[in-house]
């Protein structure tokens, strides 16, 4: 038996143990920049924010802004090349080119700004808006070959997260203020993964097919508090962002796996589970920033610490039953920071 004759069984095993997880490294808060200066400086404005993006960067600074205006960031551009070597097995690489235009921010000041100590604002923020598609294909079919091989795989991820909330900021005295921005966060993710492997040995065509889809919607509450101090040419700030408290969640998991053309190891498994509980973990964070502002020059610095988010189960579907057997196929959908 040639090495390729093990393809269906090996492919099924690889697909079953291939982790179906959420997009990693998305638990931090540096996904997008808000406002013209925030986008140009990659968001290092905890100390020196000067527009209504303060509702996000440092709510304490809102009361120190001379003339807070309506802020409307219609779009930003996402450009990325994604490649995952050996994602579905040896030499089974996934790759994708992503170009997308995504929404950014809508924020506005509420009430007067004529020396008031208390300031209020509202904000809509797009925290994540990602849609990528990784494809694989490896067709080596030849009529002259007794073991022609063909393969196909695809990973599709769609993640959106939006924050809606307001800001209250209080000026303690000239150049010193604090504030808080409570937010309602909505997150939705759709993850679809499929893998098909085929071969032809001694005139027998064999194939393995595995498809796994996970979807969820999740709502949580969080808040960001900040303090701003502006002595002379310096603009200093510090913020704390709370971890989210889940208030709503609904998930779905679909699985289908089969092996055909292998009489010694038939396999058929399928499962559809709706109304699953959802868990989503976001971290605490603490940030500090400083801006030195001259007549024509401004230097911005920010440092931020995030608490660890260890791997966890976003969805916990029951194992999928296997036809004609008491065995089951394990299912999982995991997240990590």
Tab-separated table of C-alpha atoms in Angstrom:
chain	number	residue	atom	x	y	z
A	1	UNK	CA	0.000	0.000	0.000
A	2	UNK	CA	1.429	3.345	-0.993
A	3	UNK	CA	1.768	6.296	1.320
A	4	UNK	CA	-1.018	8.066	-0.511
A	5	UNK	CA	-3.412	5.238	0.272
A	6	UNK	CA	-3.565	6.524	3.835
A	7	UNK	CA	-4.877	9.911	2.634
A	8	UNK	CA	-8.580	9.609	3.557
A	9	UNK	CA	-8.006	8.331	7.081
A	10	UNK	CA	-5.163	10.746	7.740
A	11	UNK	CA	-7.154	13.627	6.300
A	12	UNK	CA	-10.147	12.876	8.472
A	13	UNK	CA	-7.986	12.628	11.569
A	14	UNK	CA	-6.267	15.921	10.766
A	15	UNK	CA	-9.582	17.678	10.191
A	16	UNK	CA	-11.126	16.362	13.391
A	17	UNK	CA	-8.246	17.466	15.587
A	18	UNK	CA	-7.663	20.675	13.633
A	19	UNK	CA	-8.686	23.301	16.211
A	20	UNK	CA	-11.755	25.303	15.322
A	21	UNK	CA	-11.094	28.519	17.153
A	22	UNK	CA	-11.896	32.170	17.094
A	23	UNK	CA	-9.475	34.688	15.669
A	24	UNK	CA	-6.537	34.910	18.071
A	25	UNK	CA	-4.895	38.125	19.267
A	26	UNK	CA	-8.139	40.089	19.029
A	27	UNK	CA	-8.615	40.651	22.760
A	28	UNK	CA	-6.473	43.790	22.848
A	29	UNK	CA	-7.816	47.263	22.015
A	30	UNK	CA	-5.489	48.417	19.228
A	31	UNK	CA	-7.511	47.271	16.246
A	32	UNK	CA	-8.473	50.657	14.797
A	33	UNK	CA	-7.531	54.294	15.254
A	34	UNK	CA	-10.225	56.936	15.734
A	35	UNK	CA	-10.197	60.498	14.497
A	36	UNK	CA	-7.656	62.001	12.084
A	37	UNK	CA	-4.859	62.248	14.673
A	38	UNK	CA	-5.646	58.860	16.211
A	39	UNK	CA	-5.346	57.151	12.840
A	40	UNK	CA	-2.072	58.894	12.008
A	41	UNK	CA	-0.503	58.131	15.400
A	42	UNK	CA	-1.855	54.561	15.726
A	43	UNK	CA	-3.877	55.648	18.745
A	44	UNK	CA	-1.080	56.701	21.137
A	45	UNK	CA	-3.274	59.518	22.499
A	46	UNK	CA	-4.017	58.565	26.101
A	47	UNK	CA	-2.189	61.707	27.173
A	48	UNK	CA	-2.728	64.194	24.352
A	49	UNK	CA	-6.109	63.558	22.750
A	50	UNK	CA	-7.598	66.822	21.427
A	51	UNK	CA	-10.885	65.801	19.787
A	52	UNK	CA	-13.962	63.695	20.523
A	53	UNK	CA	-12.018	60.478	20.111
A	54	UNK	CA	-11.406	61.143	23.827
A	55	UNK	CA	-14.583	59.116	24.473
A	56	UNK	CA	-12.406	56.107	23.632
A	57	UNK	CA	-8.768	57.091	24.221
A	58	UNK	CA	-9.268	58.925	27.528
A	59	UNK	CA	-12.746	59.955	28.713
A	60	UNK	CA	-11.123	62.122	31.390
A	61	UNK	CA	-9.792	64.481	28.715
A	62	UNK	CA	-13.225	65.386	27.325
A	63	UNK	CA	-13.709	68.211	29.841
A	64	UNK	CA	-10.350	69.773	28.830
A	65	UNK	CA	-11.073	70.031	25.107
A	66	UNK	CA	-11.649	73.673	24.152
A	67	UNK	CA	-14.220	73.139	21.415
A	68	UNK	CA	-15.436	69.530	21.187
A	69	UNK	CA	-17.040	69.026	17.780
A	70	UNK	CA	-18.976	66.261	16.116
A	71	UNK	CA	-16.629	63.492	14.994
A	72	UNK	CA	-17.558	61.295	12.051
A	73	UNK	CA	-15.042	58.756	10.753
A	74	UNK	CA	-16.783	57.063	7.853
A	75	UNK	CA	-14.169	54.553	6.733
A	76	UNK	CA	-10.751	53.136	7.253
A	77	UNK	CA	-8.912	50.698	5.014
A	78	UNK	CA	-7.798	47.220	5.982
A	79	UNK	CA	-5.097	45.656	3.815
A	80	UNK	CA	-3.527	42.340	4.806
A	81	UNK	CA	-1.900	39.225	3.425
A	82	UNK	CA	-2.798	36.157	5.495
A	83	UNK	CA	-0.947	32.849	5.149
A	84	UNK	CA	-1.200	29.784	7.381
A	85	UNK	CA	1.423	27.159	6.442
A	86	UNK	CA	0.407	23.551	7.104
A	87	UNK	CA	-2.960	24.705	8.447
A	88	UNK	CA	-4.728	21.490	7.406
A	89	UNK	CA	-1.775	19.112	7.399
A	90	UNK	CA	1.629	18.681	5.827
A	91	UNK	CA	2.001	20.992	2.801
A	92	UNK	CA	-1.677	22.007	3.085
A	93	UNK	CA	-1.264	25.797	3.223
A	94	UNK	CA	-4.033	28.356	3.419
A	95	UNK	CA	-3.592	31.871	2.120
A	96	UNK	CA	-5.725	34.927	1.476
A	97	UNK	CA	-5.390	38.569	0.438
A	98	UNK	CA	-7.687	40.953	2.329
A	99	UNK	CA	-8.730	44.425	1.181
A	100	UNK	CA	-11.676	45.954	2.965
A	101	UNK	CA	-13.211	49.315	3.796
A	102	UNK	CA	-14.635	49.391	7.307
A	103	UNK	CA	-16.579	51.916	9.412
A	104	UNK	CA	-14.798	53.784	12.178
A	105	UNK	CA	-16.494	56.162	14.638
A	106	UNK	CA	-19.423	58.507	15.194
A	107	UNK	CA	-19.207	60.749	18.278
A	108	UNK	CA	-20.801	63.986	19.417
A	109	UNK	CA	-20.735	66.393	22.339
A	110	UNK	CA	-23.982	66.876	24.277
A	111	UNK	CA	-24.922	70.238	25.762
A	112	UNK	CA	-23.011	73.494	26.088
A	113	UNK	CA	-19.274	74.043	26.319
A	114	UNK	CA	-19.169	77.514	27.904
A	115	UNK	CA	-17.107	76.854	30.995
A	116	UNK	CA	-19.179	73.967	32.285
A	117	UNK	CA	-17.478	71.587	34.717
A	118	UNK	CA	-19.399	68.525	33.484
A	119	UNK	CA	-19.284	67.392	29.880
A	120	UNK	CA	-21.234	64.643	28.131
A	121	UNK	CA	-20.790	62.868	24.807
A	122	UNK	CA	-22.088	59.857	22.878
A	123	UNK	CA	-20.175	57.452	20.645
A	124	UNK	CA	-20.495	54.565	18.226
A	125	UNK	CA	-17.252	52.657	17.620
A	126	UNK	CA	-16.445	49.870	15.189
A	127	UNK	CA	-13.984	47.726	17.143
A	128	UNK	CA	-13.671	44.833	14.687
A	129	UNK	CA	-14.886	44.364	11.147
A	130	UNK	CA	-12.979	41.494	9.583
A	131	UNK	CA	-13.904	39.198	6.733
A	132	UNK	CA	-11.256	36.868	5.355
A	133	UNK	CA	-11.288	33.726	3.280
A	134	UNK	CA	-8.351	31.293	3.201
A	135	UNK	CA	-8.330	28.799	0.343
A	136	UNK	CA	-6.369	25.652	-0.473
A	137	UNK	CA	-6.313	23.433	-3.522
A	138	UNK	CA	-3.903	20.654	-4.537
A	139	UNK	CA	-4.994	18.877	-7.697
A	140	UNK	CA	-2.457	16.326	-8.950
A	141	UNK	CA	-4.812	14.255	-11.102
A	142	UNK	CA	-3.277	12.390	-14.010
A	143	UNK	CA	-4.893	9.734	-16.171
A	144	UNK	CA	-1.557	7.943	-16.357
A	145	UNK	CA	-1.255	7.751	-12.560
A	146	UNK	CA	-2.880	4.890	-10.634
A	147	UNK	CA	-3.108	7.031	-7.497
A	148	UNK	CA	-4.269	10.438	-8.726
A	149	UNK	CA	-4.794	12.819	-5.790
A	150	UNK	CA	-7.023	15.881	-5.409
A	151	UNK	CA	-7.664	18.118	-2.422
A	152	UNK	CA	-9.586	21.231	-1.469
A	153	UNK	CA	-9.995	23.224	1.724
A	154	UNK	CA	-11.355	26.548	2.867
A	155	UNK	CA	-11.486	28.627	6.042
A	156	UNK	CA	-13.881	31.576	6.234
A	157	UNK	CA	-13.992	33.973	9.175
A	158	UNK	CA	-16.326	36.915	9.660
A	159	UNK	CA	-15.997	38.946	12.876
A	160	UNK	CA	-17.753	42.199	13.773
A	161	UNK	CA	-17.780	44.054	17.055
A	162	UNK	CA	-19.419	47.385	17.796
A	163	UNK	CA	-19.403	49.544	20.925
A	164	UNK	CA	-22.175	52.020	21.709
A	165	UNK	CA	-22.048	54.260	24.758
A	166	UNK	CA	-21.577	57.675	26.294
A	167	UNK	CA	-19.039	59.678	28.257
A	168	UNK	CA	-19.223	61.820	31.384
A	169	UNK	CA	-16.195	63.962	32.158
A	170	UNK	CA	-15.729	66.352	35.085
A	171	UNK	CA	-13.184	69.170	35.237
A	172	UNK	CA	-11.802	69.363	38.779
A	173	UNK	CA	-9.805	72.521	38.074
A	174	UNK	CA	-7.953	74.099	35.200
A	175	UNK	CA	-5.922	71.405	33.460
A	176	UNK	CA	-7.202	68.462	35.538
A	177	UNK	CA	-10.237	66.257	34.907
A	178	UNK	CA	-11.516	62.712	35.093
A	179	UNK	CA	-14.263	60.791	33.328
A	180	UNK	CA	-15.817	57.463	32.436
A	181	UNK	CA	-17.230	55.903	29.250
A	182	UNK	CA	-19.658	52.996	29.760
A	183	UNK	CA	-20.226	50.883	26.642
A	184	UNK	CA	-22.527	48.168	25.403
A	185	UNK	CA	-20.496	45.855	23.141
A	186	UNK	CA	-22.035	43.589	20.503
A	187	UNK	CA	-19.905	40.883	18.906
A	188	UNK	CA	-20.763	38.373	16.182
A	189	UNK	CA	-18.553	35.731	14.595
A	190	UNK	CA	-19.105	33.218	11.810
A	191	UNK	CA	-16.441	30.550	11.338
A	192	UNK	CA	-16.697	28.046	8.500
A	193	UNK	CA	-14.065	25.390	7.792
A	194	UNK	CA	-14.183	22.606	5.249
A	195	UNK	CA	-11.696	20.052	3.934
A	196	UNK	CA	-12.038	17.503	1.139
A	197	UNK	CA	-9.306	14.992	0.257
A	198	UNK	CA	-9.495	12.349	-2.476
A	199	UNK	CA	-7.313	9.679	-4.028
A	200	UNK	CA	-7.534	6.843	-6.526
A	201	UNK	CA	-5.779	3.561	-5.633
A	202	UNK	CA	-6.078	0.298	-7.612
A	203	UNK	CA	-9.111	1.627	-9.447
A	204	UNK	CA	-10.939	2.576	-6.237
A	205	UNK	CA	-11.859	6.180	-5.591
A	206	UNK	CA	-11.840	7.244	-1.953
A	207	UNK	CA	-12.679	10.543	-0.309
A	208	UNK	CA	-12.902	12.198	3.070
A	209	UNK	CA	-15.046	15.247	3.712
A	210	UNK	CA	-15.219	17.331	6.888
A	211	UNK	CA	-17.122	20.586	7.400
A	212	UNK	CA	-17.438	22.527	10.632
A	213	UNK	CA	-19.429	25.748	11.122
A	214	UNK	CA	-19.670	27.801	14.313
A	215	UNK	CA	-21.676	30.970	14.810
A	216	UNK	CA	-22.470	33.145	17.789
A	217	UNK	CA	-23.822	36.520	18.847
A	218	UNK	CA	-22.719	37.995	22.153
A	219	UNK	CA	-23.432	41.165	24.137
A	220	UNK	CA	-21.456	42.492	27.079
A	221	UNK	CA	-21.061	45.575	29.237
A	222	UNK	CA	-17.742	47.314	29.877
A	223	UNK	CA	-16.419	50.706	30.893
A	224	UNK	CA	-13.352	52.854	30.413
A	225	UNK	CA	-12.291	55.379	33.079
A	226	UNK	CA	-9.582	57.984	32.700
A	227	UNK	CA	-7.841	60.975	34.217
A	228	UNK	CA	-6.141	63.804	32.328
A	229	UNK	CA	-3.647	66.391	33.605
A	230	UNK	CA	-2.076	69.118	31.478
A	231	UNK	CA	0.784	70.989	33.177
A	232	UNK	CA	2.496	73.410	30.785
A	233	UNK	CA	3.701	71.832	27.570
A	234	UNK	CA	2.917	68.357	28.888
A	235	UNK	CA	-0.376	66.482	28.500
A	236	UNK	CA	-0.581	63.411	30.721
A	237	UNK	CA	-3.253	60.753	31.027
A	238	UNK	CA	-4.088	57.323	32.420
A	239	UNK	CA	-6.978	54.943	31.757
A	240	UNK	CA	-8.418	51.672	33.021
A	241	UNK	CA	-10.643	49.452	30.845
A	242	UNK	CA	-12.727	46.843	32.595
A	243	UNK	CA	-13.243	43.283	31.442
A	244	UNK	CA	-16.624	42.686	29.879
A	245	UNK	CA	-19.660	41.292	31.689
A	246	UNK	CA	-21.724	39.066	29.386
A	247	UNK	CA	-25.435	39.895	29.237
A	248	UNK	CA	-26.534	37.971	26.144
A	249	UNK	CA	-25.329	35.092	24.004
A	250	UNK	CA	-26.614	32.601	21.468
A	251	UNK	CA	-24.569	30.144	19.428
A	252	UNK	CA	-24.829	27.462	16.784
A	253	UNK	CA	-22.539	24.565	15.815
A	254	UNK	CA	-22.848	22.419	12.678
A	255	UNK	CA	-20.637	19.441	11.829
A	256	UNK	CA	-20.555	16.956	8.952
A	257	UNK	CA	-17.885	14.317	8.351
A	258	UNK	CA	-17.709	11.278	6.103
A	259	UNK	CA	-15.344	8.767	4.522
A	260	UNK	CA	-16.321	6.979	1.321
A	261	UNK	CA	-14.632	4.226	-0.664
A	262	UNK	CA	-12.943	2.629	2.370
A	263	UNK	CA	-14.897	-0.519	3.268
A	264	UNK	CA	-12.658	-1.321	6.240
A	265	UNK	CA	-13.254	2.074	7.869
A	266	UNK	CA	-16.643	3.565	6.955
A	267	UNK	CA	-17.447	6.828	8.698
A	268	UNK	CA	-20.453	9.128	8.777
A	269	UNK	CA	-21.120	11.755	11.419
A	270	UNK	CA	-23.304	14.856	11.533
A	271	UNK	CA	-24.651	17.241	14.133
A	272	UNK	CA	-26.595	20.516	14.246
A	273	UNK	CA	-26.863	22.266	17.631
A	274	UNK	CA	-28.628	25.584	18.157
A	275	UNK	CA	-29.202	27.805	21.150
A	276	UNK	CA	-25.794	27.103	22.665
A	277	UNK	CA	-24.487	29.170	25.556
A	278	UNK	CA	-21.742	31.626	24.599
A	279	UNK	CA	-18.703	32.717	26.584
A	280	UNK	CA	-16.503	35.580	25.445
A	281	UNK	CA	-13.578	36.877	27.523
A	282	UNK	CA	-12.100	40.340	27.149
A	283	UNK	CA	-9.199	41.592	29.284
A	284	UNK	CA	-8.639	44.307	31.821
A	285	UNK	CA	-6.212	46.934	30.624
A	286	UNK	CA	-4.301	49.835	32.151
A	287	UNK	CA	-2.728	52.549	29.996
A	288	UNK	CA	-0.612	55.618	30.550
A	289	UNK	CA	0.352	58.284	28.046
A	290	UNK	CA	2.255	61.527	27.706
A	291	UNK	CA	2.314	64.174	25.001
A	292	UNK	CA	4.798	67.009	24.720
A	293	UNK	CA	3.385	69.802	22.616
A	294	UNK	CA	5.459	72.629	21.175
A	295	UNK	CA	4.458	75.387	18.775
A	296	UNK	CA	4.628	73.184	15.689
A	297	UNK	CA	5.547	69.794	17.090
A	298	UNK	CA	3.811	67.201	19.211
A	299	UNK	CA	5.376	63.981	20.497
A	300	UNK	CA	2.958	61.284	21.646
A	301	UNK	CA	3.756	58.191	23.707
A	302	UNK	CA	1.458	55.553	25.209
A	303	UNK	CA	2.013	52.255	26.983
A	304	UNK	CA	-0.767	49.780	27.778
A	305	UNK	CA	-0.890	46.548	29.770
A	306	UNK	CA	-3.491	43.828	29.173
A	307	UNK	CA	-4.423	41.010	31.508
A	308	UNK	CA	-3.939	37.509	30.103
A	309	UNK	CA	-6.805	35.759	28.362
A	310	UNK	CA	-6.060	32.044	28.516
A	311	UNK	CA	-7.616	29.675	25.951
A	312	UNK	CA	-11.258	28.967	26.723
A	313	UNK	CA	-14.362	27.457	25.112
A	314	UNK	CA	-16.573	30.012	23.371
A	315	UNK	CA	-19.085	27.290	22.504
A	316	UNK	CA	-19.368	23.870	24.159
A	317	UNK	CA	-21.312	21.694	21.701
A	318	UNK	CA	-21.991	18.052	22.469
A	319	UNK	CA	-19.843	15.499	20.574
A	320	UNK	CA	-21.287	14.508	17.205
A	321	UNK	CA	-22.650	10.937	17.011
A	322	UNK	CA	-21.102	8.476	14.546
A	323	UNK	CA	-23.520	6.365	12.500
A	324	UNK	CA	-23.523	2.663	13.398
A	325	UNK	CA	-21.221	3.143	16.373
A	326	UNK	CA	-21.208	4.290	19.975
A	327	UNK	CA	-18.207	6.499	19.214
A	328	UNK	CA	-18.509	10.262	18.911
A	329	UNK	CA	-16.563	13.015	17.163
A	330	UNK	CA	-15.392	15.755	19.589
A	331	UNK	CA	-16.401	19.323	18.734
A	332	UNK	CA	-15.009	22.573	20.096
A	333	UNK	CA	-14.822	26.269	19.360
A	334	UNK	CA	-12.139	28.031	21.364
A	335	UNK	CA	-10.930	31.548	21.892
A	336	UNK	CA	-7.690	33.076	23.166
A	337	UNK	CA	-6.120	36.464	23.608
